[in-house]
Amino acid sequence: MYYVYVLSCIDKIRDLKKFYIGSSSDLKTRLMQFAKLLGVGDYSIRLTIGTRKKGAEDYDTYGYVRTDEETRSVAMFLNKRMLKKEVSEIDNTIVHELLHVRLNRLLSLVDDILSKHVTDKKAQAVYTIQIEKLEHEIIIALVKALEKNAD
């Protein structure tokens, strides 16, 4: 099942390449087009652009998402400082965050499996951290593949 999600995302890279090169200046339009290409276009996506307080744990964060599968809604935050970056870097961040949405159901499935089959709470926590790191590594690899295909 995990491979299906990854392969599905990889299959979209060619389509993303065409869009990536010809991005418009409208951030919300790009976000929704990327969402459709990555298979999460049916989610209601609320985009917030803002800043974090200096010293906050996520001050340097480019962005993050919170997904509610029950309502199929996404709250996406992009750091205002990010908007000063190159368009390609902004697009990479949007794609990165949308891939988190795409893989969210997989993480929920893993959490369910862990809670049912691993009784030790410390072991559950360790496995959860490992799967979240693995998910992040996969997303970074997919975005890098997109960058290479865009050249």
mmCIF file of C-alpha atoms in Angstrom:
data_model
loop_
_atom_site.group_PDB
_atom_site.id
_atom_site.type_symbol
_atom_site.label_atom_id
_atom_site.label_comp_id
_atom_site.label_asym_id
_atom_site.label_seq_id
_atom_site.Cartn_x
_atom_site.Cartn_y
_atom_site.Cartn_z
ATOM 1 C CA MET A 1 0.000 0.000 0.000
ATOM 2 C CA TYR A 2 2.830 2.378 0.877
ATOM 3 C CA TYR A 3 4.432 1.846 -2.523
ATOM 4 C CA VAL A 4 1.161 2.702 -4.279
ATOM 5 C CA TYR A 5 1.210 6.209 -2.764
ATOM 6 C CA VAL A 6 4.848 6.762 -3.651
ATOM 7 C CA LEU A 7 4.467 5.442 -7.190
ATOM 8 C CA SER A 8 1.348 7.518 -7.675
ATOM 9 C CA CYS A 9 3.299 10.628 -6.669
ATOM 10 C CA ILE A 10 6.244 9.707 -8.890
ATOM 11 C CA ASP A 11 3.887 9.216 -11.843
ATOM 12 C CA LYS A 12 2.735 12.820 -11.424
ATOM 13 C CA ILE A 13 6.237 14.293 -11.696
ATOM 14 C CA ARG A 14 6.115 14.492 -15.495
ATOM 15 C CA ASP A 15 2.839 16.415 -15.317
ATOM 16 C CA LEU A 16 4.274 18.645 -12.595
ATOM 17 C CA LYS A 17 7.318 19.384 -14.752
ATOM 18 C CA LYS A 18 5.140 21.079 -17.379
ATOM 19 C CA PHE A 19 3.343 23.131 -14.766
ATOM 20 C CA TYR A 20 6.452 23.852 -12.707
ATOM 21 C CA ILE A 21 8.216 25.526 -15.619
ATOM 22 C CA GLY A 22 5.237 27.685 -16.551
ATOM 23 C CA SER A 23 4.044 28.769 -13.086
ATOM 24 C CA SER A 24 1.842 31.835 -12.904
ATOM 25 C CA SER A 25 2.317 34.499 -10.275
ATOM 26 C CA ASP A 26 -0.923 33.595 -8.530
ATOM 27 C CA LEU A 27 0.056 31.512 -5.500
ATOM 28 C CA LYS A 28 -3.414 30.113 -4.784
ATOM 29 C CA THR A 29 -3.853 29.079 -8.437
ATOM 30 C CA ARG A 30 -0.508 27.269 -8.402
ATOM 31 C CA LEU A 31 -1.354 25.628 -5.092
ATOM 32 C CA MET A 32 -4.686 24.290 -6.422
ATOM 33 C CA GLN A 33 -3.133 23.076 -9.672
ATOM 34 C CA PHE A 34 -0.409 21.248 -7.762
ATOM 35 C CA ALA A 35 -3.079 19.797 -5.440
ATOM 36 C CA LYS A 36 -5.004 18.391 -8.418
ATOM 37 C CA LEU A 37 -1.862 16.915 -9.961
ATOM 38 C CA LEU A 38 -0.943 15.237 -6.656
ATOM 39 C CA GLY A 39 -4.398 13.766 -6.136
ATOM 40 C CA VAL A 40 -5.529 16.037 -3.300
ATOM 41 C CA GLY A 41 -7.480 18.560 -5.339
ATOM 42 C CA ASP A 42 -10.749 17.487 -3.740
ATOM 43 C CA TYR A 43 -9.607 18.718 -0.313
ATOM 44 C CA SER A 44 -10.694 22.128 0.923
ATOM 45 C CA ILE A 45 -7.400 23.976 1.314
ATOM 46 C CA ARG A 46 -7.099 27.111 3.445
ATOM 47 C CA LEU A 47 -3.828 28.935 2.855
ATOM 48 C CA THR A 48 -2.406 31.241 5.516
ATOM 49 C CA ILE A 49 0.668 33.361 4.940
ATOM 50 C CA GLY A 50 2.291 34.791 8.037
ATOM 51 C CA THR A 51 5.309 34.964 10.268
ATOM 52 C CA ARG A 52 6.355 33.262 13.447
ATOM 53 C CA LYS A 53 7.791 35.055 16.449
ATOM 54 C CA LYS A 54 11.568 35.131 16.650
ATOM 55 C CA GLY A 55 12.705 32.398 18.959
ATOM 56 C CA ALA A 56 9.659 30.237 18.260
ATOM 57 C CA GLU A 57 10.464 26.603 17.553
ATOM 58 C CA ASP A 58 9.108 26.852 13.993
ATOM 59 C CA TYR A 59 10.451 30.367 13.264
ATOM 60 C CA ASP A 60 12.541 29.183 10.298
ATOM 61 C CA THR A 61 9.900 26.789 8.999
ATOM 62 C CA TYR A 62 9.031 27.392 5.347
ATOM 63 C CA GLY A 63 5.596 25.920 5.826
ATOM 64 C CA TYR A 64 3.480 23.181 7.296
ATOM 65 C CA VAL A 65 0.077 21.558 6.895
ATOM 66 C CA ARG A 66 -2.608 20.149 9.145
ATOM 67 C CA THR A 67 -4.966 17.659 7.519
ATOM 68 C CA ASP A 68 -8.419 16.558 8.661
ATOM 69 C CA GLU A 69 -9.320 13.421 6.698
ATOM 70 C CA GLU A 70 -12.851 13.343 8.087
ATOM 71 C CA THR A 71 -13.742 16.738 6.601
ATOM 72 C CA ARG A 72 -11.137 16.493 3.798
ATOM 73 C CA SER A 73 -9.799 19.886 4.776
ATOM 74 C CA VAL A 74 -6.265 21.201 4.919
ATOM 75 C CA ALA A 75 -4.830 24.194 6.744
ATOM 76 C CA MET A 76 -1.578 25.188 5.029
ATOM 77 C CA PHE A 77 0.786 27.776 6.480
ATOM 78 C CA LEU A 78 3.534 29.418 4.428
ATOM 79 C CA ASN A 79 6.082 31.646 6.100
ATOM 80 C CA LYS A 80 5.869 35.192 4.719
ATOM 81 C CA ARG A 81 9.677 35.314 4.493
ATOM 82 C CA MET A 82 9.443 32.398 2.043
ATOM 83 C CA LEU A 83 7.713 34.610 -0.503
ATOM 84 C CA LYS A 84 10.984 36.465 -1.041
ATOM 85 C CA LYS A 85 12.523 33.261 -2.411
ATOM 86 C CA GLU A 86 12.661 32.165 -6.041
ATOM 87 C CA VAL A 87 9.352 30.971 -7.503
ATOM 88 C CA SER A 88 10.824 27.491 -7.915
ATOM 89 C CA GLU A 89 11.610 27.320 -4.185
ATOM 90 C CA ILE A 90 8.086 28.459 -3.297
ATOM 91 C CA ASP A 91 6.668 25.821 -5.653
ATOM 92 C CA ASN A 92 8.909 23.164 -4.082
ATOM 93 C CA THR A 93 7.603 24.105 -0.643
ATOM 94 C CA ILE A 94 3.983 23.932 -1.818
ATOM 95 C CA VAL A 95 4.568 20.524 -3.427
ATOM 96 C CA HIS A 96 6.396 19.341 -0.288
ATOM 97 C CA GLU A 97 3.479 20.311 1.954
ATOM 98 C CA LEU A 98 0.889 18.823 -0.414
ATOM 99 C CA LEU A 99 2.802 15.540 -0.425
ATOM 100 C CA HIS A 100 2.376 15.498 3.356
ATOM 101 C CA VAL A 101 -1.373 15.712 2.717
ATOM 102 C CA ARG A 102 -1.162 12.904 0.171
ATOM 103 C CA LEU A 103 0.695 10.622 2.583
ATOM 104 C CA ASN A 104 -1.397 11.524 5.640
ATOM 105 C CA ARG A 105 -3.677 8.494 5.306
ATOM 106 C CA LEU A 106 -0.643 6.232 5.262
ATOM 107 C CA LEU A 107 0.596 7.709 8.537
ATOM 108 C CA SER A 108 -2.871 7.253 10.046
ATOM 109 C CA LEU A 109 -2.853 3.610 8.972
ATOM 110 C CA VAL A 110 0.569 3.056 10.532
ATOM 111 C CA ASP A 111 -0.610 4.728 13.752
ATOM 112 C CA ASP A 112 -3.632 2.405 13.846
ATOM 113 C CA ILE A 113 -1.455 -0.658 13.291
ATOM 114 C CA LEU A 114 0.991 0.426 15.980
ATOM 115 C CA SER A 115 -1.723 1.115 18.527
ATOM 116 C CA LYS A 116 -3.317 -2.304 17.919
ATOM 117 C CA HIS A 117 -0.193 -4.450 17.689
ATOM 118 C CA VAL A 118 2.504 -2.720 19.740
ATOM 119 C CA THR A 119 1.581 -2.567 23.407
ATOM 120 C CA ASP A 120 4.701 -0.815 24.696
ATOM 121 C CA LYS A 121 4.042 2.960 24.571
ATOM 122 C CA LYS A 122 7.758 3.799 24.289
ATOM 123 C CA ALA A 123 8.098 1.438 21.331
ATOM 124 C CA GLN A 124 5.016 3.015 19.724
ATOM 125 C CA ALA A 125 6.604 6.451 20.104
ATOM 126 C CA VAL A 126 9.897 5.270 18.587
ATOM 127 C CA TYR A 127 8.146 3.639 15.619
ATOM 128 C CA THR A 128 6.001 6.730 15.076
ATOM 129 C CA ILE A 129 9.060 8.982 14.986
ATOM 130 C CA GLN A 130 10.807 6.606 12.562
ATOM 131 C CA ILE A 131 7.846 6.457 10.159
ATOM 132 C CA GLU A 132 7.458 10.255 10.250
ATOM 133 C CA LYS A 133 11.164 10.674 9.430
ATOM 134 C CA LEU A 134 10.856 8.138 6.614
ATOM 135 C CA GLU A 135 7.805 9.950 5.237
ATOM 136 C CA HIS A 136 9.724 13.229 5.288
ATOM 137 C CA GLU A 137 12.723 11.664 3.523
ATOM 138 C CA ILE A 138 10.438 10.303 0.796
ATOM 139 C CA ILE A 139 8.838 13.705 0.313
ATOM 140 C CA ILE A 140 12.231 15.398 0.050
ATOM 141 C CA ALA A 141 13.337 12.776 -2.510
ATOM 142 C CA LEU A 142 10.177 13.328 -4.577
ATOM 143 C CA VAL A 143 10.648 17.099 -4.578
ATOM 144 C CA LYS A 144 14.312 16.670 -5.597
ATOM 145 C CA ALA A 145 13.193 14.398 -8.438
ATOM 146 C CA LEU A 146 10.794 17.121 -9.522
ATOM 147 C CA GLU A 147 13.603 19.673 -9.511
ATOM 148 C CA LYS A 148 15.808 17.431 -11.674
ATOM 149 C CA ASN A 149 12.969 16.811 -14.123
ATOM 150 C CA ALA A 150 12.272 20.535 -14.352
ATOM 151 C CA ASP A 151 15.751 21.251 -15.717
#
